[in-house]
């Protein structure tokens, strides 16, 4: 089973992603902030990571670069509640960039395309 | 003084002249509406200067009308512009804050729909998330409405002592639930009625937000203390004080910003609304948080002169 790490600081959105991705047949790990997320990444070695850009402790882009320094290949999906970063070159190191929505169809499709 | 026919079209100039003659003192009347008999409305400062002769008798009056219409228009549009900029900032933040609960609500609703359509069960826990997030949205909207209302404050003479007592009544059941006691301490040197010019409804909202925060920061069995004290000349001070978890110094400047909250279900708008209301009343609000005591200090201007006398007589 493929392992996905969801890093998201909004409790109920994190729960939603977990519940929905489990239904899709993935093994889902979650982290509520960037630090937790980085530790989980090191410990669990997931197959794909989704990161919320706006988090309290560190922004998601910074976290992505931290992970990218160690691992050039792991698929990373960045997302925000707003489209404001889509033109921002600092997000280019991500494999996909998404605007958060209550409809997870796009997220599920992108995950599938990246790790199956 | 000899009688002269004094007339300026569209300005009740006699009224102002009478006032000045009665007090025998020159005066500037600010922002007087003048039409000058045309349809165009003008705003002027009326400068009435008394001329006296060697015997200190009034010889005449010099009237200067200073048309300040354009200046005022400019001032107003600048104010509107500032308000708009502020509103724009706020709107961006509000939509940010609204989007997260909406995604959770929509996401879990879609999930429930899919499960039900395929004959599967839906977890109560998932529906509770929809309900809770909806409540959070409602709380955000309730509080943001106060931003737009705050400009329409209806000022009246009110007794701040009664306002505080009513606040305590309203919030007493919440205090009981949290096993916290609320005490009102009214300074001995204060009169029975401490009158300020304001809106009881808005001030109640402001104080209740503060008392509610104090209750939430307190431990069981603690007391929230409200103090009403004499302030500097013409001012009254209200303090709301609690023990319990303090505010870290790095957060002290952030707590009044919209959406700053350390609480799971908090909107972070409580103090923003409170501060707006106090500022609308020409007051000030400050906070101190040290050792294990947090105190919010509010200063409000008293209703003019008469009550100041009251104050010093009793003090
Ligand atoms: N009396 C207090 N003691 C300790 N911390 C406080 C106190 N009052 C406010 N705070 C801190 O300031 C933050 C902002 O307060 P505010 O009233 O604006 O929002 P909130 O209480 O979190 O949310 P809501 O008002 O919607 O319940 C709180 O989350 C808390 O961390
Ligand atoms: Mg509050």
Short mmCIF file of C-alpha atoms and ligand atoms in Angstrom, two decimals:
data_model
loop_
_atom_site.label_atom_id
_atom_site.label_comp_id
_atom_site.label_asym_id
_atom_site.label_seq_id
_atom_site.Cartn_x
_atom_site.Cartn_y
_atom_site.Cartn_z
CA UNK A 1 0.00 0.00 0.00
CA UNK A 2 1.30 3.47 -0.93
CA UNK A 3 1.92 5.80 1.98
CA UNK A 4 0.82 9.45 1.87
CA UNK A 5 1.85 12.10 4.39
CA UNK A 6 -0.71 14.93 4.80
CA UNK A 7 0.71 18.08 6.43
CA UNK A 8 -2.09 20.50 7.29
CA UNK A 9 -2.76 22.66 10.36
CA UNK A 10 -6.57 22.91 10.10
CA UNK A 11 -7.86 19.97 12.15
CA UNK A 12 -10.96 19.19 10.16
CA UNK A 13 -9.38 19.55 6.75
CA UNK A 14 -6.60 17.21 7.85
CA UNK A 15 -9.26 14.73 9.01
CA UNK A 16 -11.16 15.08 5.74
CA UNK A 17 -8.07 14.40 3.63
CA UNK A 18 -7.19 11.42 5.81
CA UNK A 19 -10.70 9.89 5.65
CA UNK A 20 -11.01 10.42 1.90
CA UNK A 21 -7.54 9.14 1.01
CA UNK A 22 -7.97 6.05 3.18
CA UNK A 23 -11.14 5.34 1.15
CA UNK A 24 -9.01 5.59 -1.99
CA UNK A 25 -6.88 2.76 -0.65
CA UNK A 26 -3.87 4.64 0.66
CA UNK A 27 -2.07 4.37 3.95
CA UNK A 28 -2.36 7.90 5.38
CA UNK A 29 -0.12 9.64 7.90
CA UNK A 30 -0.91 13.13 9.14
CA UNK A 31 0.97 16.00 10.74
CA UNK A 32 -0.47 19.19 12.22
CA UNK A 33 2.54 21.45 11.63
CA UNK A 34 5.73 21.70 9.61
CA UNK A 35 8.02 20.40 12.34
CA UNK A 36 5.84 17.35 13.01
CA UNK A 37 5.59 16.82 9.27
CA UNK A 38 9.35 16.86 8.77
CA UNK A 39 9.86 14.33 11.57
CA UNK A 40 7.16 12.07 10.13
CA UNK A 41 8.81 12.30 6.72
CA UNK A 42 12.21 11.25 8.11
CA UNK A 43 10.74 8.46 10.25
CA UNK A 44 8.13 6.97 7.93
CA UNK A 45 9.51 7.55 4.44
CA UNK A 46 6.17 8.19 2.69
CA UNK A 47 5.64 7.78 -1.08
CA UNK A 48 4.04 11.22 -1.49
CA UNK A 49 3.58 14.36 0.60
CA UNK A 50 0.83 16.99 0.50
CA UNK A 51 1.65 20.31 2.21
CA UNK A 52 -0.49 23.30 3.10
CA UNK A 53 1.43 26.47 2.27
CA UNK A 54 0.01 28.58 5.08
CA UNK A 55 0.83 27.10 8.45
CA UNK A 56 1.55 28.71 11.81
CA UNK A 57 5.08 27.56 12.54
CA UNK A 58 6.80 27.50 9.14
CA UNK A 59 5.42 28.07 5.74
CA UNK A 60 4.89 25.04 3.58
CA UNK A 61 7.22 26.27 0.84
CA UNK A 62 10.10 26.41 3.31
CA UNK A 63 9.29 22.89 4.46
CA UNK A 64 9.21 21.66 0.88
CA UNK A 65 12.69 23.09 0.23
CA UNK A 66 13.96 21.46 3.41
CA UNK A 67 12.69 18.10 2.22
CA UNK A 68 13.93 18.67 -1.33
CA UNK A 69 17.47 19.17 -0.02
CA UNK A 70 17.46 15.58 1.20
CA UNK A 71 15.26 14.02 -1.42
CA UNK A 72 15.00 15.31 -5.00
CA UNK A 73 12.48 12.74 -6.15
CA UNK A 74 9.65 12.37 -3.64
CA UNK A 75 6.40 13.71 -5.15
CA UNK A 76 5.18 16.79 -3.32
CA UNK A 77 1.79 18.47 -3.76
CA UNK A 78 1.47 22.02 -2.43
CA UNK A 79 -1.88 23.64 -1.83
CA UNK A 80 -3.42 26.78 -0.34
CA UNK A 81 -6.85 28.15 0.41
CA UNK A 82 -6.10 30.86 -2.16
CA UNK A 83 -4.68 30.98 -5.66
CA UNK A 84 -2.17 33.65 -4.65
CA UNK A 85 0.94 31.50 -5.04
CA UNK A 86 0.27 30.07 -8.48
CA UNK A 87 2.56 32.66 -10.11
CA UNK A 88 5.19 32.38 -7.40
CA UNK A 89 8.36 30.73 -8.69
CA UNK A 90 9.18 29.40 -5.20
CA UNK A 91 6.41 26.82 -5.63
CA UNK A 92 7.95 25.44 -8.83
CA UNK A 93 9.92 22.81 -6.96
CA UNK A 94 6.59 21.12 -6.19
CA UNK A 95 5.25 18.46 -8.54
CA UNK A 96 1.76 19.89 -8.35
CA UNK A 97 0.17 23.05 -7.08
CA UNK A 98 -3.50 23.10 -6.05
CA UNK A 99 -6.06 25.51 -4.69
CA UNK A 100 -7.91 23.88 -1.79
CA UNK A 101 -11.50 22.92 -2.47
CA UNK A 102 -14.19 20.90 -0.77
CA UNK A 103 -14.18 18.72 -3.89
CA UNK A 104 -11.17 16.40 -3.60
CA UNK A 105 -11.51 14.99 -7.12
CA UNK A 106 -8.58 16.96 -8.49
CA UNK A 107 -6.34 16.11 -5.55
CA UNK A 108 -7.15 12.41 -5.86
CA UNK A 109 -6.44 12.44 -9.60
CA UNK A 110 -3.11 14.19 -9.15
CA UNK A 111 -2.05 11.78 -6.44
CA UNK A 112 -2.98 8.85 -8.63
CA UNK A 113 -1.02 10.24 -11.57
CA UNK A 114 2.04 10.75 -9.40
CA UNK A 115 2.26 7.44 -7.55
CA UNK A 116 0.59 4.60 -9.32
CA UNK B 1 -25.04 100.59 18.06
CA UNK B 2 -27.19 101.89 15.30
CA UNK B 3 -29.57 99.51 13.60
CA UNK B 4 -28.51 98.25 10.22
CA UNK B 5 -30.19 95.81 7.92
CA UNK B 6 -27.99 92.77 7.96
CA UNK B 7 -28.65 90.03 5.50
CA UNK B 8 -26.73 87.29 3.73
CA UNK B 9 -28.83 85.14 1.48
CA UNK B 10 -29.15 81.56 2.72
CA UNK B 11 -27.34 82.18 6.01
CA UNK B 12 -29.12 82.94 9.25
CA UNK B 13 -26.51 85.52 10.08
CA UNK B 14 -28.64 87.42 12.60
CA UNK B 15 -28.62 84.43 14.88
CA UNK B 16 -24.84 84.37 15.02
CA UNK B 17 -24.56 88.11 15.43
CA UNK B 18 -27.00 88.02 18.35
CA UNK B 19 -24.96 85.34 20.06
CA UNK B 20 -21.77 87.32 19.72
CA UNK B 21 -23.35 90.56 20.88
CA UNK B 22 -24.88 88.88 23.89
CA UNK B 23 -21.54 87.58 25.15
CA UNK B 24 -19.61 90.59 23.82
CA UNK B 25 -16.96 88.17 22.63
CA UNK B 26 -15.60 87.41 19.15
CA UNK B 27 -16.20 83.90 17.98
CA UNK B 28 -15.64 81.49 15.12
CA UNK B 29 -18.61 79.29 14.23
CA UNK B 30 -17.26 76.22 12.47
CA UNK B 31 -18.72 74.26 9.58
CA UNK B 32 -21.91 76.25 9.10
CA UNK B 33 -24.14 75.17 6.21
CA UNK B 34 -24.71 78.09 3.85
CA UNK B 35 -26.71 78.09 0.62
CA UNK B 36 -26.29 81.76 -0.41
CA UNK B 37 -29.67 81.41 -2.04
CA UNK B 38 -28.43 79.00 -4.68
CA UNK B 39 -28.97 75.28 -4.96
CA UNK B 40 -25.31 74.57 -4.28
CA UNK B 41 -24.58 73.73 -0.64
CA UNK B 42 -21.53 75.41 0.87
CA UNK B 43 -19.84 74.89 4.20
CA UNK B 44 -18.20 77.91 5.80
CA UNK B 45 -16.43 78.96 8.93
CA UNK B 46 -18.07 82.16 10.19
CA UNK B 47 -15.60 84.43 11.88
CA UNK B 48 -17.34 87.19 13.85
CA UNK B 49 -15.01 89.77 15.36
CA UNK B 50 -16.23 92.54 17.60
CA UNK B 51 -14.88 96.05 17.16
CA UNK B 52 -14.78 98.21 20.26
CA UNK B 53 -14.10 101.90 20.55
CA UNK B 54 -11.90 103.69 23.11
CA UNK B 55 -14.73 103.57 25.67
CA UNK B 56 -14.93 99.84 25.33
CA UNK B 57 -18.31 100.13 23.60
CA UNK B 58 -19.14 97.95 20.66
CA UNK B 59 -18.66 99.83 17.44
CA UNK B 60 -19.32 97.11 14.95
CA UNK B 61 -18.76 93.55 13.86
CA UNK B 62 -16.50 92.19 11.16
CA UNK B 63 -17.93 89.08 9.55
CA UNK B 64 -15.66 86.82 7.54
CA UNK B 65 -17.07 83.85 5.72
CA UNK B 66 -14.43 81.30 4.93
CA UNK B 67 -15.60 78.78 2.34
CA UNK B 68 -14.16 75.41 3.41
CA UNK B 69 -16.40 73.22 1.24
CA UNK B 70 -13.57 71.82 -0.87
CA UNK B 71 -11.33 71.17 2.09
CA UNK B 72 -14.07 69.20 3.84
CA UNK B 73 -14.90 67.25 0.72
CA UNK B 74 -11.26 66.27 0.43
CA UNK B 75 -11.05 65.28 4.08
CA UNK B 76 -14.15 63.15 3.75
CA UNK B 77 -13.01 61.34 0.65
CA UNK B 78 -9.68 60.63 2.31
CA UNK B 79 -11.49 59.17 5.31
CA UNK B 80 -13.71 57.07 3.04
CA UNK B 81 -10.64 55.90 1.20
CA UNK B 82 -8.93 54.84 4.41
CA UNK B 83 -12.08 53.04 5.50
CA UNK B 84 -12.28 51.26 2.18
CA UNK B 85 -8.66 50.19 2.31
CA UNK B 86 -9.23 48.88 5.81
CA UNK B 87 -12.39 47.10 4.69
CA UNK B 88 -10.55 45.55 1.76
CA UNK B 89 -7.86 44.18 4.03
CA UNK B 90 -10.50 42.84 6.34
CA UNK B 91 -12.48 41.27 3.50
CA UNK B 92 -9.39 39.41 2.29
CA UNK B 93 -8.78 38.09 5.76
CA UNK B 94 -12.41 37.17 6.29
CA UNK B 95 -12.56 35.20 3.07
CA UNK B 96 -9.42 33.37 4.13
CA UNK B 97 -10.95 32.48 7.47
CA UNK B 98 -14.22 31.44 5.89
CA UNK B 99 -12.69 29.21 3.27
CA UNK B 100 -11.23 26.67 5.71
CA UNK B 101 -14.46 25.82 7.52
CA UNK B 102 -16.27 25.81 4.16
CA UNK B 103 -13.88 23.22 2.74
CA UNK B 104 -14.42 20.98 5.77
CA UNK B 105 -18.21 21.43 5.58
CA UNK B 106 -18.39 20.85 1.83
CA UNK B 107 -15.91 17.99 1.92
CA UNK B 108 -17.73 16.07 4.63
CA UNK B 109 -21.12 16.81 3.05
CA UNK B 110 -19.93 15.40 -0.30
CA UNK B 111 -18.51 12.39 1.51
CA UNK B 112 -21.82 11.78 3.32
CA UNK B 113 -23.73 12.13 0.07
CA UNK B 114 -21.50 9.61 -1.69
CA UNK B 115 -21.75 7.12 1.17
CA UNK B 116 -25.54 7.39 1.40
CA UNK B 117 -25.98 7.05 -2.37
CA UNK B 118 -24.01 3.81 -2.35
CA UNK B 119 -25.95 2.44 0.63
CA UNK B 120 -23.12 2.87 3.12
CA UNK B 121 -23.33 4.26 6.63
CA UNK B 122 -22.33 7.79 7.54
CA UNK B 123 -20.48 8.41 10.78
CA UNK B 124 -22.16 10.76 13.28
CA UNK B 125 -18.68 12.13 14.00
CA UNK B 126 -18.45 13.36 10.41
CA UNK B 127 -21.80 15.11 10.61
CA UNK B 128 -20.75 16.74 13.88
CA UNK B 129 -17.80 18.27 12.05
CA UNK B 130 -20.26 19.87 9.61
CA UNK B 131 -22.31 21.25 12.50
CA UNK B 132 -19.29 22.57 14.42
CA UNK B 133 -17.71 24.22 11.43
CA UNK B 134 -21.04 25.84 10.56
CA UNK B 135 -21.18 27.28 14.07
CA UNK B 136 -17.68 28.63 13.60
CA UNK B 137 -18.74 30.35 10.39
CA UNK B 138 -21.75 31.84 12.12
CA UNK B 139 -19.58 33.19 14.94
CA UNK B 140 -17.23 34.80 12.41
CA UNK B 141 -20.15 36.44 10.61
CA UNK B 142 -21.77 37.65 13.85
CA UNK B 143 -18.56 39.33 14.85
CA UNK B 144 -17.74 40.81 11.46
CA UNK B 145 -21.19 42.39 11.35
CA UNK B 146 -20.06 44.50 14.29
CA UNK B 147 -17.45 46.14 12.11
CA UNK B 148 -20.06 47.53 9.80
CA UNK B 149 -22.47 48.46 12.59
CA UNK B 150 -19.87 50.26 14.64
CA UNK B 151 -20.20 53.44 12.60
CA UNK B 152 -23.89 53.81 13.37
CA UNK B 153 -23.53 54.18 17.10
CA UNK B 154 -26.41 55.92 18.78
CA UNK B 155 -24.91 58.08 21.52
CA UNK B 156 -26.89 58.71 24.69
CA UNK B 157 -26.18 59.59 28.29
CA UNK B 158 -25.74 56.32 30.13
CA UNK B 159 -24.69 55.23 33.59
CA UNK B 160 -21.65 53.03 33.16
CA UNK B 161 -22.31 51.35 36.53
CA UNK B 162 -25.59 49.96 35.21
CA UNK B 163 -23.93 48.86 32.00
CA UNK B 164 -21.36 46.83 33.95
CA UNK B 165 -24.01 45.31 36.21
CA UNK B 166 -26.06 44.23 33.21
CA UNK B 167 -22.99 42.66 31.63
CA UNK B 168 -22.41 40.59 34.74
CA UNK B 169 -26.06 39.50 34.70
CA UNK B 170 -25.86 38.43 31.09
CA UNK B 171 -22.67 36.44 31.50
CA UNK B 172 -23.37 34.97 34.96
CA UNK B 173 -24.60 31.61 33.72
CA UNK B 174 -21.47 31.22 31.56
CA UNK B 175 -19.36 32.07 34.62
CA UNK B 176 -21.22 29.51 36.73
CA UNK B 177 -20.70 26.85 34.11
CA UNK B 178 -16.97 27.53 34.27
CA UNK B 179 -17.06 27.77 38.08
CA UNK B 180 -15.72 31.31 38.06
CA UNK B 181 -17.04 34.16 40.23
CA UNK B 182 -17.37 37.75 39.00
CA UNK B 183 -17.01 40.70 41.38
CA UNK B 184 -17.73 44.35 40.62
CA UNK B 185 -15.70 46.80 42.70
CA UNK B 186 -16.84 50.39 42.48
CA UNK B 187 -14.38 53.00 43.74
CA UNK B 188 -15.49 54.66 46.98
CA UNK B 189 -14.86 58.14 45.66
CA UNK B 190 -17.21 57.64 42.72
CA UNK B 191 -20.73 59.05 42.65
CA UNK B 192 -23.71 56.75 42.40
CA UNK B 193 -24.15 57.60 38.76
CA UNK B 194 -21.15 57.72 36.47
CA UNK B 195 -22.47 59.15 33.25
CA UNK B 196 -20.79 58.81 29.92
CA UNK B 197 -21.93 59.59 26.42
CA UNK B 198 -22.25 56.32 24.55
CA UNK B 199 -24.23 53.34 23.40
CA UNK B 200 -25.10 50.89 26.18
CA UNK B 201 -25.66 48.14 23.64
CA UNK B 202 -22.20 48.49 22.10
CA UNK B 203 -20.39 48.96 25.38
CA UNK B 204 -22.10 45.86 26.78
CA UNK B 205 -20.79 43.92 23.80
CA UNK B 206 -17.29 45.32 24.43
CA UNK B 207 -17.25 44.45 28.14
CA UNK B 208 -18.86 41.04 27.69
CA UNK B 209 -16.13 40.07 25.21
CA UNK B 210 -13.53 41.02 27.83
CA UNK B 211 -15.28 39.29 30.73
CA UNK B 212 -15.78 36.19 28.60
CA UNK B 213 -12.05 36.09 27.80
CA UNK B 214 -11.25 36.49 31.50
CA UNK B 215 -13.55 33.61 32.41
CA UNK B 216 -11.95 31.46 29.72
CA UNK B 217 -8.44 32.23 31.00
CA UNK B 218 -9.35 31.54 34.65
CA UNK B 219 -9.02 28.30 36.56
CA UNK B 220 -11.96 26.81 38.40
CA UNK B 221 -12.75 28.63 41.61
CA UNK B 222 -11.00 31.84 40.49
CA UNK B 223 -12.52 35.30 40.62
CA UNK B 224 -12.78 37.76 37.75
CA UNK B 225 -12.57 41.27 39.16
CA UNK B 226 -14.12 44.32 37.55
CA UNK B 227 -12.96 47.67 38.89
CA UNK B 228 -14.54 51.04 38.23
CA UNK B 229 -12.18 53.86 39.18
CA UNK B 230 -11.66 57.56 38.88
CA UNK B 231 -9.37 58.34 35.96
CA UNK B 232 -7.51 61.46 34.95
CA UNK B 233 -9.61 64.61 34.80
CA UNK B 234 -12.84 63.93 32.95
CA UNK B 235 -12.17 60.21 32.53
CA UNK B 236 -13.31 57.02 34.12
CA UNK B 237 -11.36 53.76 34.18
CA UNK B 238 -12.72 50.25 33.98
CA UNK B 239 -10.40 47.33 34.70
CA UNK B 240 -11.17 43.71 34.04
CA UNK B 241 -8.74 41.42 35.77
CA UNK B 242 -8.18 37.70 36.00
CA UNK B 243 -5.64 35.19 37.22
CA UNK B 244 -4.80 32.11 35.23
CA UNK B 245 -3.07 31.70 31.88
CA UNK B 246 -1.30 34.92 30.90
CA UNK B 247 -0.64 36.44 27.50
CA UNK B 248 2.97 36.01 26.37
CA UNK B 249 4.69 39.33 25.74
CA UNK B 250 5.26 38.48 22.07
CA UNK B 251 1.49 38.10 21.67
CA UNK B 252 0.52 41.30 23.48
CA UNK B 253 0.49 43.38 20.32
CA UNK B 254 -1.26 40.72 18.29
CA UNK B 255 -4.29 40.01 20.44
CA UNK B 256 -6.27 42.97 19.09
CA UNK B 257 -5.74 41.94 15.47
CA UNK B 258 -8.60 40.14 13.76
CA UNK B 259 -8.44 36.34 13.82
CA UNK B 260 -5.66 36.08 16.39
CA UNK B 261 -6.79 33.30 18.71
CA UNK B 262 -5.21 30.62 20.87
CA UNK B 263 -8.55 28.87 21.35
CA UNK B 264 -9.79 25.88 19.44
CA UNK B 265 -13.19 27.36 18.67
CA UNK B 266 -12.32 31.07 19.02
CA UNK B 267 -12.91 33.49 16.15
CA UNK B 268 -10.17 35.85 17.35
CA UNK B 269 -12.55 38.75 16.68
CA UNK B 270 -13.64 39.39 20.28
CA UNK B 271 -10.90 41.87 21.14
CA UNK B 272 -10.94 43.47 17.70
CA UNK B 273 -14.62 44.29 18.11
CA UNK B 274 -14.05 45.48 21.68
CA UNK B 275 -11.24 47.81 20.66
CA UNK B 276 -13.28 49.25 17.79
CA UNK B 277 -16.18 49.99 20.12
CA UNK B 278 -13.95 51.64 22.73
CA UNK B 279 -12.26 53.78 20.06
CA UNK B 280 -15.67 54.78 18.69
CA UNK B 281 -16.39 56.09 22.20
CA UNK B 282 -13.17 58.14 22.11
CA UNK B 283 -11.72 55.84 24.72
CA UNK B 284 -8.56 53.80 25.00
CA UNK B 285 -7.83 50.18 25.83
CA UNK B 286 -4.60 48.69 27.19
CA UNK B 287 -3.53 45.36 28.55
CA UNK B 288 -1.00 44.17 31.11
CA UNK B 289 -0.17 40.52 31.67
CA UNK B 290 2.42 39.68 34.30
CA UNK B 291 3.15 36.93 36.80
CA UNK B 292 -0.24 35.25 36.80
CA UNK B 293 -2.47 38.30 36.40
CA UNK B 294 -3.92 39.75 33.23
CA UNK B 295 -5.73 43.07 33.28
CA UNK B 296 -7.46 45.00 30.52
CA UNK B 297 -7.68 48.72 31.25
CA UNK B 298 -10.29 50.83 29.52
CA UNK B 299 -10.43 54.59 29.76
CA UNK B 300 -13.60 56.42 28.71
CA UNK B 301 -14.40 60.13 28.66
CA UNK B 302 -17.10 61.21 31.09
CA UNK B 303 -20.09 63.20 29.93
CA UNK B 304 -18.99 66.85 30.02
CA UNK B 305 -18.65 69.37 32.86
CA UNK B 306 -21.58 68.66 35.16
CA UNK B 307 -20.38 65.23 36.11
CA UNK B 308 -16.81 66.35 36.48
CA UNK B 309 -18.09 68.64 39.19
CA UNK B 310 -19.94 65.72 40.67
CA UNK B 311 -16.71 63.85 40.70
CA UNK B 312 -14.59 66.42 42.48
CA UNK B 313 -17.33 67.25 45.00
CA UNK B 314 -17.54 63.70 46.17
CA UNK B 315 -13.86 62.86 45.74
N1 LIG C 1 -8.00 37.73 29.83
C1 LIG C 1 -7.16 37.03 29.04
N2 LIG C 1 -6.25 36.21 29.59
C2 LIG C 1 -5.41 35.51 28.81
N3 LIG C 1 -5.41 35.54 27.46
C3 LIG C 1 -6.30 36.33 26.85
C4 LIG C 1 -7.23 37.12 27.58
N4 LIG C 1 -7.98 37.81 26.74
C5 LIG C 1 -7.56 37.47 25.48
N5 LIG C 1 -6.55 36.58 25.54
C6 LIG C 1 -5.83 36.01 24.38
O1 LIG C 1 -6.13 36.79 23.23
C7 LIG C 1 -6.68 35.99 22.19
C8 LIG C 1 -7.65 36.79 21.37
O2 LIG C 1 -8.84 37.07 22.10
P1 LIG C 1 -10.21 37.36 21.33
O3 LIG C 1 -11.27 37.64 22.32
O4 LIG C 1 -9.95 38.40 20.29
O5 LIG C 1 -10.49 36.01 20.55
P2 LIG C 1 -10.91 34.58 21.18
O6 LIG C 1 -11.33 34.76 22.59
O7 LIG C 1 -9.78 33.66 20.93
O8 LIG C 1 -12.12 34.17 20.28
P3 LIG C 1 -13.69 34.53 20.57
O9 LIG C 1 -13.67 35.92 21.14
O10 LIG C 1 -14.35 34.40 19.27
O11 LIG C 1 -14.17 33.53 21.56
C9 LIG C 1 -7.26 34.78 22.91
O12 LIG C 1 -7.34 33.65 22.07
C10 LIG C 1 -6.28 34.59 24.07
O13 LIG C 1 -5.14 33.88 23.63
MG1 LIG C 2 -12.78 36.22 23.11
#
